Amino acid sequence: MARNWTLQFEPRAMDTNSPSVAGSPSFLDTTLRPSVILDQTTDQSVVLEGIVPDEYTGRGTLKLAILYGGNTTSTTLDARIDVVTEFRTPGAAENLNADNYDATPDSDTLLFSATAYSLQTKVIPLTPVVTPAIGDKFRIKVTRDADNASNLDDFADKLHIVGAEFYEEI
């Protein structure tokens, strides 16, 4: 399998303050590594925005790779992450002043290494309800589900997101 195209997002390109963002996470610049910080006690989100590129074929799998780390030396702790997508087609008379994210998130668990602040990557296959098309405006909302009812998030510290890649794999 190979990537057909990739869109990369650095922390400063991530929306942490729009009305569709839960909990308003913060930015942190430590040792020259900017990151978006998602709290351990409250659900917080970050939004990635862009336009579906001309190279999109619709024949592959859309994926989101999240680059992250945290202050832990335990490989038994994990953080719960939920990802929802929204695609808007130009000329489709859709209300841009309302959220239209998928109702069911693509969820996964972020694992950590025994080295504090070690860079980790988690790839999440996306299953959007709306089939995207070239030129669609998209938003991808990534939420740390810190208070998950099944206690799937037991990482009692802040989650540092240091980058993300959105791509189609064929």
Coordinates of C-alpha atoms in Angstrom, one line a residue:
M1 CA 0.0 0.0 0.0
A2 CA 1.2 3.5 -0.8
R3 CA 0.1 7.0 -0.1
N4 CA -1.6 8.8 -3.0
W5 CA -1.2 12.2 -1.3
T6 CA -0.5 13.6 2.1
L7 CA -1.6 16.8 3.9
Q8 CA 0.5 17.6 7.0
F9 CA -0.5 19.7 10.0
E10 CA 1.9 21.3 12.5
P11 CA 0.5 22.4 15.9
R12 CA 0.2 26.1 15.0
A13 CA -2.0 25.1 12.0
M14 CA -4.5 23.3 14.2
D15 CA -7.7 25.1 15.3
T16 CA -8.0 25.2 19.1
N17 CA -10.4 28.0 19.5
S18 CA -13.4 27.8 17.1
P19 CA -16.9 27.2 18.3
S20 CA -16.7 23.5 17.1
V21 CA -13.7 22.9 19.4
A22 CA -14.5 21.3 22.8
G23 CA -12.6 22.5 25.8
S24 CA -10.2 24.9 24.1
P25 CA -6.8 23.1 24.4
S26 CA -3.7 25.2 24.7
F27 CA -0.4 25.5 22.9
L28 CA 2.9 24.7 24.6
D29 CA 6.4 25.4 23.3
T30 CA 8.9 23.2 25.2
T31 CA 12.5 22.6 24.1
L32 CA 11.7 23.9 20.6
R33 CA 8.8 21.5 20.1
P34 CA 5.5 23.2 19.8
S35 CA 2.5 21.0 20.7
V36 CA -1.2 21.2 21.3
I37 CA -2.0 20.1 24.8
L38 CA -5.1 18.0 25.5
D39 CA -6.1 17.8 29.2
Q40 CA -6.4 14.7 31.2
T41 CA -9.6 15.6 33.0
T42 CA -11.8 17.3 30.4
D43 CA -12.7 16.3 26.8
Q44 CA -10.7 18.7 24.5
S45 CA -10.6 18.9 20.7
V46 CA -8.4 20.2 17.9
V47 CA -9.6 20.7 14.4
L48 CA -7.7 20.2 11.2
E49 CA -9.0 22.1 8.1
G50 CA -8.2 22.0 4.4
I51 CA -9.4 21.2 0.9
V52 CA -9.5 17.6 -0.6
P53 CA -6.7 17.7 -3.1
D54 CA -6.9 17.0 -6.9
E55 CA -4.9 13.8 -6.4
Y56 CA -7.8 12.2 -4.4
T57 CA -9.1 9.1 -6.2
G58 CA -11.8 7.8 -3.8
R59 CA -10.4 4.3 -4.4
G60 CA -8.2 4.2 -1.3
T61 CA -8.6 4.4 2.5
L62 CA -8.5 7.8 4.2
K63 CA -6.3 7.8 7.2
L64 CA -5.1 10.2 9.9
A65 CA -1.7 9.7 11.5
I66 CA -1.3 11.5 14.8
L67 CA 2.1 12.3 16.2
Y68 CA 2.0 12.6 20.0
G69 CA 3.8 12.2 23.3
G70 CA 3.4 12.5 27.0
N71 CA 5.2 12.7 30.3
T72 CA 5.0 9.0 31.2
T73 CA 7.5 6.1 31.7
S74 CA 4.7 3.5 31.8
T75 CA 3.8 1.4 28.8
T76 CA 0.5 0.4 30.5
L77 CA -1.1 3.8 30.4
D78 CA -3.2 4.9 27.4
A79 CA -5.3 7.8 26.1
R80 CA -8.6 7.5 24.3
I81 CA -9.0 9.5 21.0
D82 CA -12.1 10.1 18.9
V83 CA -11.9 11.4 15.3
V84 CA -14.9 12.8 13.3
T85 CA -14.9 14.2 9.8
E86 CA -16.9 16.8 7.9
F87 CA -16.9 17.3 4.1
R88 CA -18.6 20.2 2.4
T89 CA -19.1 20.4 -1.4
P90 CA -18.9 23.8 -3.0
G91 CA -22.3 24.7 -4.6
A92 CA -24.3 22.2 -2.5
A93 CA -26.1 24.9 -0.6
E94 CA -24.9 23.7 2.8
N95 CA -25.0 25.9 5.8
L96 CA -21.4 26.7 6.7
N97 CA -22.6 28.2 10.0
A98 CA -23.5 24.8 11.4
D99 CA -21.4 21.7 12.3
N100 CA -22.0 18.6 10.2
Y101 CA -19.5 16.2 11.7
D102 CA -20.2 12.4 11.5
A103 CA -22.3 11.3 14.4
T104 CA -20.1 8.2 15.1
P105 CA -16.4 8.8 15.7
D106 CA -13.5 6.6 14.6
S107 CA -11.9 5.8 17.9
D108 CA -8.6 4.4 19.0
T109 CA -6.2 4.2 21.9
L110 CA -2.9 6.0 22.0
L111 CA -0.2 4.0 23.7
F112 CA 3.0 5.3 25.3
S113 CA 6.6 4.1 25.6
A114 CA 8.8 3.7 28.7
T115 CA 10.6 7.0 27.7
A116 CA 9.0 10.2 28.8
Y117 CA 7.9 12.5 26.0
S118 CA 8.9 9.8 23.4
L119 CA 7.4 10.6 20.0
Q120 CA 4.7 8.1 19.0
T121 CA 2.5 7.7 16.0
K122 CA -1.0 6.3 15.7
V123 CA -2.7 5.8 12.4
I124 CA -6.5 5.8 12.4
P125 CA -8.5 4.6 9.4
L126 CA -11.3 7.1 8.7
T127 CA -14.8 6.0 7.7
P128 CA -16.6 9.2 6.8
V129 CA -20.4 9.1 6.4
V130 CA -20.2 11.6 3.5
T131 CA -18.1 10.5 0.6
P132 CA -15.6 13.3 -0.1
A133 CA -14.9 14.7 -3.5
I134 CA -12.0 16.7 -5.0
G135 CA -12.3 20.3 -3.9
D136 CA -14.5 19.6 -0.9
K137 CA -13.8 21.7 2.2
F138 CA -13.0 19.3 5.1
R139 CA -12.6 19.5 8.8
I140 CA -11.3 16.7 11.0
K141 CA -12.0 17.0 14.7
V142 CA -9.7 15.1 17.1
T143 CA -10.9 14.8 20.6
R144 CA -9.3 13.3 23.7
D145 CA -12.1 11.5 25.4
A146 CA -10.6 11.9 28.9
D147 CA -13.8 11.0 30.7
N148 CA -14.7 7.9 28.6
A149 CA -17.4 5.9 30.3
S150 CA -15.4 2.7 29.8
N151 CA -12.3 4.1 31.5
L152 CA -10.3 3.7 28.3
D153 CA -8.2 6.7 29.1
D154 CA -6.1 6.2 32.2
F155 CA -3.2 8.5 31.2
A156 CA -3.3 11.0 34.1
D157 CA -1.3 13.7 32.3
K158 CA -1.6 16.0 29.4
L159 CA -1.4 14.6 25.8
H160 CA 0.9 16.5 23.5
I161 CA 0.0 16.5 19.8
V162 CA 3.0 17.6 17.8
G163 CA 1.7 16.9 14.3
A164 CA -0.8 15.1 12.1
E165 CA -1.0 13.7 8.5
F166 CA -4.2 13.2 6.6
Y167 CA -3.8 11.0 3.5
E168 CA -5.3 8.5 1.1
E169 CA -3.7 5.1 1.0
I170 CA -4.1 3.0 -2.1

